[in-house]
PDB file of C-alpha atoms in Angstrom:
ATOM      1  CA  MET A   1      16.150  12.753  -6.272  1.00 78.00           C
ATOM      2  CA  ASN A   2      16.143  11.814  -9.926  1.00 90.00           C
ATOM      3  CA  PRO A   3      13.976   8.954 -11.313  1.00 94.00           C
ATOM      4  CA  GLN A   4      16.806   6.411 -11.067  1.00 95.00           C
ATOM      5  CA  ASP A   5      17.304   7.234  -7.356  1.00 95.00           C
ATOM      6  CA  ILE A   6      13.610   6.612  -6.664  1.00 95.00           C
ATOM      7  CA  ILE A   7      13.570   3.377  -8.692  1.00 96.00           C
ATOM      8  CA  THR A   8      16.659   2.154  -6.799  1.00 96.00           C
ATOM      9  CA  MET A   9      15.096   3.051  -3.447  1.00 96.00           C
ATOM     10  CA  HIS A  10      11.961   1.095  -4.363  1.00 96.00           C
ATOM     11  CA  GLY A  11      14.063  -1.916  -5.359  1.00 95.00           C
ATOM     12  CA  ASP A  12      15.947  -1.869  -2.051  1.00 96.00           C
ATOM     13  CA  GLU A  13      12.747  -1.562  -0.027  1.00 96.00           C
ATOM     14  CA  SER A  14      11.088  -4.372  -2.008  1.00 95.00           C
ATOM     15  CA  VAL A  15      13.967  -6.715  -1.132  1.00 95.00           C
ATOM     16  CA  LYS A  16      13.628  -5.850   2.565  1.00 95.00           C
ATOM     17  CA  GLN A  17       9.882  -6.511   2.323  1.00 95.00           C
ATOM     18  CA  GLY A  18      10.482 -10.057   1.027  1.00 94.00           C
ATOM     19  CA  PRO A  19       9.845 -11.996   4.290  1.00 94.00           C
ATOM     20  CA  PHE A  20       6.598 -10.103   4.837  1.00 95.00           C
ATOM     21  CA  ARG A  21       5.433 -10.898   1.304  1.00 95.00           C
ATOM     22  CA  THR A  22       5.872 -14.604   2.018  1.00 94.00           C
ATOM     23  CA  LEU A  23       3.833 -14.210   5.203  1.00 94.00           C
ATOM     24  CA  TRP A  24       1.133 -12.225   3.395  1.00 95.00           C
ATOM     25  CA  GLN A  25       0.910 -14.850   0.642  1.00 92.00           C
ATOM     26  CA  GLU A  26       0.249 -17.607   3.181  1.00 92.00           C
ATOM     27  CA  ALA A  27      -2.409 -15.506   4.916  1.00 93.00           C
ATOM     28  CA  ALA A  28      -4.051 -14.539   1.616  1.00 92.00           C
ATOM     29  CA  ASP A  29      -4.245 -18.177   0.453  1.00 89.00           C
ATOM     30  CA  LEU A  30      -6.282 -19.092   3.518  1.00 89.00           C
ATOM     31  CA  MET A  31      -8.202 -15.912   4.302  1.00 91.00           C
ATOM     32  CA  TYR A  32      -8.181 -13.343   1.489  1.00 91.00           C
ATOM     33  CA  PRO A  33      -8.181 -15.166  -1.876  1.00 86.00           C
ATOM     34  CA  THR A  34      -8.850 -12.059  -3.969  1.00 85.00           C
ATOM     35  CA  GLN A  35      -5.514 -10.625  -2.779  1.00 86.00           C
ATOM     36  CA  ASP A  36      -3.322 -13.709  -3.234  1.00 77.00           C
ATOM     37  CA  GLN A  37      -1.211 -12.531  -6.223  1.00 82.00           C
ATOM     38  CA  ILE A  38       1.755 -11.631  -4.018  1.00 88.00           C
ATOM     39  CA  THR A  39       4.592 -14.105  -4.494  1.00 86.00           C
ATOM     40  CA  THR A  40       2.560 -16.593  -6.549  1.00 79.00           C
ATOM     41  CA  ILE A  41       0.969 -15.154  -9.692  1.00 75.00           C
ATOM     42  CA  GLY A  42      -1.995 -17.146 -10.961  1.00 68.00           C
ATOM     43  CA  SER A  43      -4.102 -17.023 -14.113  1.00 67.00           C
ATOM     44  CA  PRO A  44      -7.272 -14.924 -14.472  1.00 71.00           C
ATOM     45  CA  GLY A  45     -10.392 -16.957 -13.782  1.00 71.00           C
ATOM     46  CA  GLU A  46      -8.675 -19.814 -11.938  1.00 70.00           C
ATOM     47  CA  ASP A  47     -10.388 -21.584  -9.035  1.00 72.00           C
ATOM     48  CA  LEU A  48      -8.994 -19.951  -5.893  1.00 66.00           C
ATOM     49  CA  SER A  49     -10.703 -22.361  -3.487  1.00 69.00           C
ATOM     50  CA  ILE A  50      -8.525 -25.392  -4.289  1.00 68.00           C
ATOM     51  CA  LYS A  51      -5.703 -24.002  -2.126  1.00 69.00           C
ATOM     52  CA  ARG A  52      -7.908 -24.047   0.982  1.00 71.00           C
ATOM     53  CA  PHE A  53      -9.199 -26.932   3.069  1.00 75.00           C
ATOM     54  CA  ASP A  54     -11.605 -24.756   5.092  1.00 82.00           C
ATOM     55  CA  ASP A  55     -13.473 -21.517   4.355  1.00 87.00           C
ATOM     56  CA  THR A  56     -13.960 -20.368   7.950  1.00 90.00           C
ATOM     57  CA  ALA A  57     -11.177 -17.785   7.907  1.00 91.00           C
ATOM     58  CA  VAL A  58     -12.370 -16.328   4.582  1.00 91.00           C
ATOM     59  CA  PHE A  59     -15.852 -15.604   5.928  1.00 93.00           C
ATOM     60  CA  ASP A  60     -14.516 -14.525   9.320  1.00 94.00           C
ATOM     61  CA  SER A  61     -12.246 -11.934   7.702  1.00 94.00           C
ATOM     62  CA  GLN A  62     -15.236 -10.606   5.753  1.00 94.00           C
ATOM     63  CA  ASP A  63     -17.320 -10.454   8.941  1.00 95.00           C
ATOM     64  CA  MET A  64     -14.530  -8.671  10.813  1.00 95.00           C
ATOM     65  CA  ALA A  65     -14.175  -6.000   8.119  1.00 94.00           C
ATOM     66  CA  SER A  66     -17.942  -5.572   7.975  1.00 94.00           C
ATOM     67  CA  GLY A  67     -18.173  -5.294  11.764  1.00 94.00           C
ATOM     68  CA  LEU A  68     -15.399  -2.714  11.930  1.00 94.00           C
ATOM     69  CA  SER A  69     -17.043  -0.707   9.151  1.00 94.00           C
ATOM     70  CA  SER A  70     -20.426  -0.727  10.934  1.00 93.00           C
ATOM     71  CA  ALA A  71     -18.842   0.283  14.235  1.00 93.00           C
ATOM     72  CA  LEU A  72     -16.806   3.115  12.731  1.00 93.00           C
ATOM     73  CA  ILE A  73     -19.483   4.393  10.326  1.00 93.00           C
ATOM     74  CA  PRO A  74     -23.019   3.787  11.695  1.00 87.00           C
ATOM     75  CA  THR A  75     -25.621   3.725   8.912  1.00 81.00           C
ATOM     76  CA  GLY A  76     -27.377   7.058   8.439  1.00 77.00           C
ATOM     77  CA  GLN A  77     -25.310   8.842  11.084  1.00 85.00           C
ATOM     78  CA  ALA A  78     -22.467  11.330  11.051  1.00 90.00           C
ATOM     79  CA  PHE A  79     -19.280   9.517  12.015  1.00 93.00           C
ATOM     80  CA  PHE A  80     -17.035  12.527  12.641  1.00 94.00           C
ATOM     81  CA  GLY A  81     -17.294  16.221  13.435  1.00 94.00           C
ATOM     82  CA  LEU A  82     -15.004  19.210  13.212  1.00 95.00           C
ATOM     83  CA  LYS A  83     -14.114  21.444  16.150  1.00 92.00           C
ATOM     84  CA  ALA A  84     -11.613  24.209  16.744  1.00 94.00           C
ATOM     85  CA  LYS A  85      -8.487  23.330  18.691  1.00 93.00           C
ATOM     86  CA  ASP A  86      -8.356  26.776  20.320  1.00 94.00           C
ATOM     87  CA  PRO A  87     -10.774  26.745  23.343  1.00 91.00           C
ATOM     88  CA  ASP A  88     -11.849  30.354  22.812  1.00 91.00           C
ATOM     89  CA  LEU A  89     -12.477  29.814  19.117  1.00 93.00           C
ATOM     90  CA  ALA A  90     -14.388  26.619  19.862  1.00 91.00           C
ATOM     91  CA  GLU A  91     -16.939  28.639  21.870  1.00 91.00           C
ATOM     92  CA  ASP A  92     -17.458  31.226  19.131  1.00 93.00           C
ATOM     93  CA  ASP A  93     -20.946  30.808  17.647  1.00 94.00           C
ATOM     94  CA  MET A  94     -19.989  31.672  14.057  1.00 95.00           C
ATOM     95  CA  THR A  95     -17.050  29.262  14.177  1.00 95.00           C
ATOM     96  CA  ARG A  96     -19.200  26.432  15.521  1.00 94.00           C
ATOM     97  CA  ARG A  97     -21.829  26.999  12.823  1.00 95.00           C
ATOM     98  CA  TYR A  98     -19.178  27.052  10.117  1.00 96.00           C
ATOM     99  CA  LEU A  99     -17.564  23.829  11.358  1.00 96.00           C
ATOM    100  CA  ALA A 100     -20.947  22.102  11.639  1.00 95.00           C
ATOM    101  CA  MET A 101     -21.753  23.082   8.055  1.00 96.00           C
ATOM    102  CA  SER A 102     -18.314  21.920   6.899  1.00 96.00           C
ATOM    103  CA  SER A 103     -18.805  18.542   8.595  1.00 96.00           C
ATOM    104  CA  GLU A 104     -22.115  18.096   6.795  1.00 95.00           C
ATOM    105  CA  VAL A 105     -20.587  18.969   3.405  1.00 95.00           C
ATOM    106  CA  LEU A 106     -17.666  16.597   4.021  1.00 94.00           C
ATOM    107  CA  HIS A 107     -20.009  13.712   4.811  1.00 94.00           C
ATOM    108  CA  GLN A 108     -21.989  14.409   1.655  1.00 93.00           C
ATOM    109  CA  GLU A 109     -18.860  14.544  -0.524  1.00 94.00           C
ATOM    110  CA  MET A 110     -17.427  11.346   0.978  1.00 93.00           C
ATOM    111  CA  PHE A 111     -20.611   9.327   0.543  1.00 92.00           C
ATOM    112  CA  GLU A 112     -21.000  10.537  -3.051  1.00 92.00           C
ATOM    113  CA  SER A 113     -17.482   9.246  -3.776  1.00 94.00           C
ATOM    114  CA  ASN A 114     -16.090   5.705  -3.836  1.00 94.00           C
ATOM    115  CA  PHE A 115     -15.083   5.962  -0.169  1.00 95.00           C
ATOM    116  CA  MET A 116     -17.172   3.115   1.293  1.00 93.00           C
ATOM    117  CA  LEU A 117     -16.096   0.603  -1.372  1.00 93.00           C
ATOM    118  CA  HIS A 118     -12.392   1.151  -0.749  1.00 95.00           C
ATOM    119  CA  PHE A 119     -12.788   1.699   2.992  1.00 95.00           C
ATOM    120  CA  ASN A 120     -14.252  -1.797   3.431  1.00 94.00           C
ATOM    121  CA  GLU A 121     -11.416  -3.303   1.394  1.00 94.00           C
ATOM    122  CA  THR A 122      -8.766  -1.463   3.384  1.00 96.00           C
ATOM    123  CA  LEU A 123     -10.305  -2.657   6.668  1.00 96.00           C
ATOM    124  CA  ARG A 124     -10.079  -6.256   5.491  1.00 96.00           C
ATOM    125  CA  SER A 125      -6.442  -5.762   4.506  1.00 96.00           C
ATOM    126  CA  LEU A 126      -5.764  -4.272   7.926  1.00 96.00           C
ATOM    127  CA  SER A 127      -7.413  -7.132   9.808  1.00 95.00           C
ATOM    128  CA  VAL A 128      -5.801  -9.936   7.757  1.00 96.00           C
ATOM    129  CA  PHE A 129      -2.328  -8.575   6.957  1.00 96.00           C
ATOM    130  CA  GLY A 130      -2.002  -5.960   9.711  1.00 96.00           C
ATOM    131  CA  THR A 131      -1.245  -3.054   7.351  1.00 96.00           C
ATOM    132  CA  ASN A 132      -3.303  -1.087   4.865  1.00 96.00           C
ATOM    133  CA  TYR A 133      -2.798   1.704   2.319  1.00 96.00           C
ATOM    134  CA  LEU A 134      -5.783   3.983   1.683  1.00 97.00           C
ATOM    135  CA  PHE A 135      -5.022   6.817  -0.729  1.00 96.00           C
ATOM    136  CA  SER A 136      -7.229   9.922  -0.866  1.00 95.00           C
ATOM    137  CA  GLU A 137      -7.170  12.875  -3.221  1.00 92.00           C
ATOM    138  CA  TRP A 138      -9.260  15.618  -4.758  1.00 90.00           C
ATOM    139  CA  ASP A 139      -9.900  14.687  -8.385  1.00 86.00           C
ATOM    140  CA  ALA A 140      -9.873  17.924 -10.375  1.00 82.00           C
ATOM    141  CA  LYS A 141     -11.235  16.134 -13.460  1.00 81.00           C
ATOM    142  CA  THR A 142     -14.429  14.978 -11.752  1.00 85.00           C
ATOM    143  CA  GLY A 143     -14.610  17.731  -9.151  1.00 88.00           C
ATOM    144  CA  GLY A 144     -14.934  15.287  -6.249  1.00 92.00           C
ATOM    145  CA  LEU A 145     -13.097  13.102  -3.784  1.00 95.00           C
ATOM    146  CA  ASN A 146     -11.383   9.927  -4.915  1.00 94.00           C
ATOM    147  CA  TYR A 147     -10.152   7.021  -2.796  1.00 96.00           C
ATOM    148  CA  LYS A 148      -8.051   3.995  -3.625  1.00 95.00           C
ATOM    149  CA  ASP A 149      -7.151   0.975  -1.503  1.00 95.00           C
ATOM    150  CA  PHE A 150      -3.856  -0.368  -2.835  1.00 94.00           C
ATOM    151  CA  PRO A 151      -2.761  -4.009  -2.475  1.00 92.00           C
ATOM    152  CA  ILE A 152      -0.456  -4.465   0.494  1.00 92.00           C
ATOM    153  CA  TRP A 153       2.501  -5.780  -1.554  1.00 92.00           C
ATOM    154  CA  LYS A 154       2.371  -2.923  -4.095  1.00 94.00           C
ATOM    155  CA  GLY A 155       3.601  -0.335  -1.618  1.00 96.00           C
ATOM    156  CA  CYS A 156       6.804   0.131   0.362  1.00 97.00           C
ATOM    157  CA  ILE A 157       6.716   2.495   3.326  1.00 97.00           C
ATOM    158  CA  LYS A 158       9.341   4.429   5.253  1.00 96.00           C
ATOM    159  CA  GLU A 159       9.000   5.866   8.756  1.00 95.00           C
ATOM    160  CA  ASN A 160      10.362   9.144  10.095  1.00 94.00           C
ATOM    161  CA  SER A 161      12.332   9.535  13.329  1.00 92.00           C
ATOM    162  CA  LYS A 162       9.073   9.488  15.338  1.00 92.00           C
ATOM    163  CA  GLY A 163       7.946   6.160  13.879  1.00 92.00           C
ATOM    164  CA  ARG A 164       5.267   7.715  11.675  1.00 94.00           C
ATOM    165  CA  VAL A 165       4.903   6.705   8.051  1.00 96.00           C
ATOM    166  CA  ASP A 166       5.846   9.705   5.900  1.00 96.00           C
ATOM    167  CA  THR A 167       7.061   8.101   2.664  1.00 97.00           C
ATOM    168  CA  MET A 168       5.347   5.798   0.172  1.00 97.00           C
ATOM    169  CA  LEU A 169       6.731   4.049  -2.896  1.00 97.00           C
ATOM    170  CA  MET A 170       3.735   2.623  -4.754  1.00 97.00           C
ATOM    171  CA  SER A 171       4.120   0.527  -7.908  1.00 96.00           C
ATOM    172  CA  PHE A 172       1.225   0.005 -10.308  1.00 94.00           C
ATOM    173  CA  ALA A 173       0.529  -0.872 -13.923  1.00 94.00           C
ATOM    174  CA  MET A 174      -1.546   0.998 -16.497  1.00 95.00           C
ATOM    175  CA  SER A 175      -2.361   0.263 -20.102  1.00 96.00           C
ATOM    176  CA  ALA A 176      -0.819   2.560 -22.697  1.00 96.00           C
ATOM    177  CA  ARG A 177      -4.239   4.059 -23.378  1.00 96.00           C
ATOM    178  CA  GLN A 178      -4.882   4.721 -19.690  1.00 96.00           C
ATOM    179  CA  ALA A 179      -1.436   6.280 -19.192  1.00 96.00           C
ATOM    180  CA  VAL A 180      -1.954   8.745 -22.041  1.00 96.00           C
ATOM    181  CA  GLN A 181      -5.350   9.671 -20.605  1.00 94.00           C
ATOM    182  CA  GLU A 182      -3.925  10.129 -17.115  1.00 93.00           C
ATOM    183  CA  PHE A 183      -0.601  11.846 -17.745  1.00 95.00           C
ATOM    184  CA  GLY A 184      -0.957  13.328 -21.248  1.00 94.00           C
ATOM    185  CA  ARG A 185       0.762  12.375 -24.503  1.00 94.00           C
ATOM    186  CA  GLU A 186       3.493  14.960 -24.094  1.00 95.00           C
ATOM    187  CA  ASN A 187       4.630  13.549 -20.733  1.00 96.00           C
ATOM    188  CA  VAL A 188       4.970   9.829 -21.474  1.00 96.00           C
ATOM    189  CA  SER A 189       7.733   8.111 -23.438  1.00 96.00           C
ATOM    190  CA  GLU A 190       7.714   7.726 -27.195  1.00 95.00           C
ATOM    191  CA  LYS A 191       7.424   3.942 -26.863  1.00 96.00           C
ATOM    192  CA  LEU A 192       4.278   4.295 -24.768  1.00 96.00           C
ATOM    193  CA  ARG A 193       2.762   6.825 -27.177  1.00 95.00           C
ATOM    194  CA  GLU A 194       3.332   4.492 -30.091  1.00 95.00           C
ATOM    195  CA  ALA A 195       1.699   1.624 -28.189  1.00 96.00           C
ATOM    196  CA  ALA A 196      -1.306   3.813 -27.332  1.00 96.00           C
ATOM    197  CA  ASP A 197      -1.824   4.757 -30.983  1.00 95.00           C
ATOM    198  CA  GLU A 198      -2.169   1.168 -32.187  1.00 94.00           C
ATOM    199  CA  PRO A 199      -5.409  -0.763 -31.502  1.00 93.00           C
ATOM    200  CA  LYS A 200      -3.429  -3.999 -31.103  1.00 94.00           C
ATOM    201  CA  THR A 201      -1.088  -2.568 -28.435  1.00 95.00           C
ATOM    202  CA  CYS A 202      -3.141   0.114 -26.673  1.00 95.00           C
ATOM    203  CA  SER A 203      -3.961  -2.367 -23.890  1.00 95.00           C
ATOM    204  CA  LYS A 204      -0.309  -3.256 -23.270  1.00 95.00           C
ATOM    205  CA  LYS A 205       0.638  -2.711 -19.629  1.00 95.00           C
ATOM    206  CA  PHE A 206       3.414  -0.362 -18.520  1.00 97.00           C
ATOM    207  CA  GLU A 207       4.854  -0.162 -15.010  1.00 97.00           C
ATOM    208  CA  PHE A 208       4.746   3.087 -13.055  1.00 97.00           C
ATOM    209  CA  LEU A 209       6.024   4.171  -9.663  1.00 97.00           C
ATOM    210  CA  HIS A 210       4.447   6.807  -7.419  1.00 97.00           C
ATOM    211  CA  TYR A 211       6.771   8.375  -4.866  1.00 97.00           C
ATOM    212  CA  VAL A 212       5.364  10.525  -2.049  1.00 97.00           C
ATOM    213  CA  GLY A 213       7.673  11.872   0.641  1.00 96.00           C
ATOM    214  CA  PRO A 214       8.653  14.985   2.596  1.00 95.00           C
ATOM    215  CA  ARG A 215       9.902  17.850   0.439  1.00 91.00           C
ATOM    216  CA  ASP A 216      13.079  19.274   1.948  1.00 86.00           C
ATOM    217  CA  ASP A 217      13.742  21.964  -0.648  1.00 85.00           C
ATOM    218  CA  ARG A 218      10.704  24.246  -0.810  1.00 84.00           C
ATOM    219  CA  ASN A 219       9.545  27.805  -0.262  1.00 82.00           C
ATOM    220  CA  PRO A 220       6.835  27.756   2.458  1.00 79.00           C
ATOM    221  CA  GLN A 221       5.701  31.217   1.330  1.00 80.00           C
ATOM    222  CA  LEU A 222       4.453  29.737  -1.935  1.00 82.00           C
ATOM    223  CA  SER A 223       1.300  27.596  -2.136  1.00 78.00           C
ATOM    224  CA  ASP A 224       1.775  25.946  -5.533  1.00 83.00           C
ATOM    225  CA  SER A 225       1.965  22.136  -5.774  1.00 83.00           C
ATOM    226  CA  LYS A 226       5.754  22.094  -6.151  1.00 84.00           C
ATOM    227  CA  ASN A 227       6.232  23.897  -2.836  1.00 89.00           C
ATOM    228  CA  MET A 228       3.880  21.815  -0.711  1.00 92.00           C
ATOM    229  CA  PRO A 229       5.261  19.880   2.299  1.00 93.00           C
ATOM    230  CA  PHE A 230       4.991  16.513   0.527  1.00 95.00           C
ATOM    231  CA  GLN A 231       6.460  15.819  -2.888  1.00 95.00           C
ATOM    232  CA  SER A 232       4.591  13.648  -5.411  1.00 95.00           C
ATOM    233  CA  VAL A 233       6.390  12.130  -8.405  1.00 96.00           C
ATOM    234  CA  TYR A 234       5.050   9.642 -10.962  1.00 97.00           C
ATOM    235  CA  ILE A 235       7.698   7.729 -12.928  1.00 97.00           C
ATOM    236  CA  GLU A 236       7.408   5.557 -16.021  1.00 97.00           C
ATOM    237  CA  VAL A 237       9.746   2.801 -14.850  1.00 97.00           C
ATOM    238  CA  GLU A 238      11.073   1.341 -18.110  1.00 96.00           C
ATOM    239  CA  ALA A 239      11.811   4.785 -19.565  1.00 95.00           C
ATOM    240  CA  LYS A 240      13.036   6.139 -16.199  1.00 96.00           C
ATOM    241  CA  GLN A 241      11.033   9.246 -16.976  1.00 96.00           C
ATOM    242  CA  VAL A 242       8.993  11.586 -14.765  1.00 96.00           C
ATOM    243  CA  VAL A 243       5.477  11.768 -16.184  1.00 97.00           C
ATOM    244  CA  ALA A 244       3.872  13.921 -13.485  1.00 95.00           C
ATOM    245  CA  GLU A 245       5.055  15.935 -10.524  1.00 94.00           C
ATOM    246  CA  GLY A 246       3.194  17.799  -7.817  1.00 92.00           C
ATOM    247  CA  GLY A 247       2.636  17.815  -4.105  1.00 93.00           C
ATOM    248  CA  PHE A 248       0.297  17.435  -1.143  1.00 93.00           C
ATOM    249  CA  GLU A 249      -0.259  19.570   1.927  1.00 93.00           C
ATOM    250  CA  GLU A 250      -0.634  16.392   3.996  1.00 94.00           C
ATOM    251  CA  PHE A 251       0.520  12.817   3.505  1.00 96.00           C
ATOM    252  CA  PRO A 252      -2.228  11.370   1.243  1.00 96.00           C
ATOM    253  CA  PHE A 253      -1.886   7.712   2.320  1.00 97.00           C
ATOM    254  CA  ALA A 254      -3.655   6.533   5.459  1.00 96.00           C
ATOM    255  CA  VAL A 255      -1.343   3.726   6.640  1.00 96.00           C
ATOM    256  CA  ALA A 256      -2.575   1.868   9.705  1.00 95.00           C
ATOM    257  CA  ARG A 257      -0.863  -0.970  11.557  1.00 96.00           C
ATOM    258  CA  TRP A 258      -3.087  -3.350  13.576  1.00 96.00           C
ATOM    259  CA  MET A 259      -0.234  -4.284  15.909  1.00 95.00           C
ATOM    260  CA  LYS A 260       3.475  -3.831  15.402  1.00 93.00           C
ATOM    261  CA  ARG A 261       6.740  -5.183  16.760  1.00 91.00           C
ATOM    262  CA  ASN A 262       9.158  -2.411  17.649  1.00 88.00           C
ATOM    263  CA  THR A 263      11.748  -3.830  15.238  1.00 90.00           C
ATOM    264  CA  GLU A 264       9.352  -3.848  12.263  1.00 94.00           C
ATOM    265  CA  LYS A 265       7.568  -1.135  10.314  1.00 95.00           C
ATOM    266  CA  TYR A 266       4.855  -3.314   8.766  1.00 96.00           C
ATOM    267  CA  GLY A 267       2.004  -4.393  10.994  1.00 96.00           C
ATOM    268  CA  ARG A 268       0.736  -7.818  11.954  1.00 95.00           C
ATOM    269  CA  GLY A 269      -2.964  -8.592  11.772  1.00 95.00           C
ATOM    270  CA  GLN A 270      -5.388 -11.139  13.131  1.00 94.00           C
ATOM    271  CA  GLY A 271      -4.809 -13.159   9.971  1.00 93.00           C
ATOM    272  CA  THR A 272      -1.017 -13.368  10.148  1.00 94.00           C
ATOM    273  CA  GLU A 273      -1.149 -14.004  13.895  1.00 92.00           C
ATOM    274  CA  CYS A 274      -3.432 -17.052  13.636  1.00 89.00           C
ATOM    275  CA  LEU A 275      -1.779 -18.814  10.690  1.00 88.00           C
ATOM    276  CA  ALA A 276      -0.643 -21.721  12.851  1.00 86.00           C
ATOM    277  CA  THR A 277      -4.200 -22.312  14.082  1.00 85.00           C
TER     278      THR A 277
END
């Protein structure tokens, strides 16, 4: 697909997501005020409490996310372990020692990253809205893991024939300065480069779109990023220009649904379910 195809796909999916965005806005107003810029865009620094007549749901959603986090990741304890799927390999002493060491290294890397900060946010999104997007990657620049919880209305998902999410269209904004730092001067548009060079305009925001989906045309014998099972494309929307392209061996977005109707692909959470109450 070319950039215009991806931009068009995102536009179509955003229209289909419209009813859910209205639902999410109502839930956010009452329960998740820091995520209420969905269909109603407010001003920075405004008083978010004037929309609510009771704060119970706000604190309850915080307590629910905190409780889920404590249950899933007990303080000071390992919360997962690796084991071999093959029964014979699982009993091999060297294999078990290697997997135990790997589990320890993984825990250390995760807790040295920004995992817990974004994990708690994504749990709150899951409990209130019923869907969450937690992105994970290896950051070659810092040499460590990086996580990002994206706002629920920024992403559009697509399911495969088995009902599993395998495609993400994520929109986001970056300043001209940030975009040059992230993608390189040679990859962004001339208009963005000019904005980044001027102190008065270097903070101007530009819209980008990140597409991640199954790669149909690839050589499985090759291990480079452009032959991995999942394609990754970053597009500068206004210029309709690809600014970065690569791939992932696995789908990098953890998309959970709290509960889901069989006719819908977005989940429903405790927050959206109790709006009437």
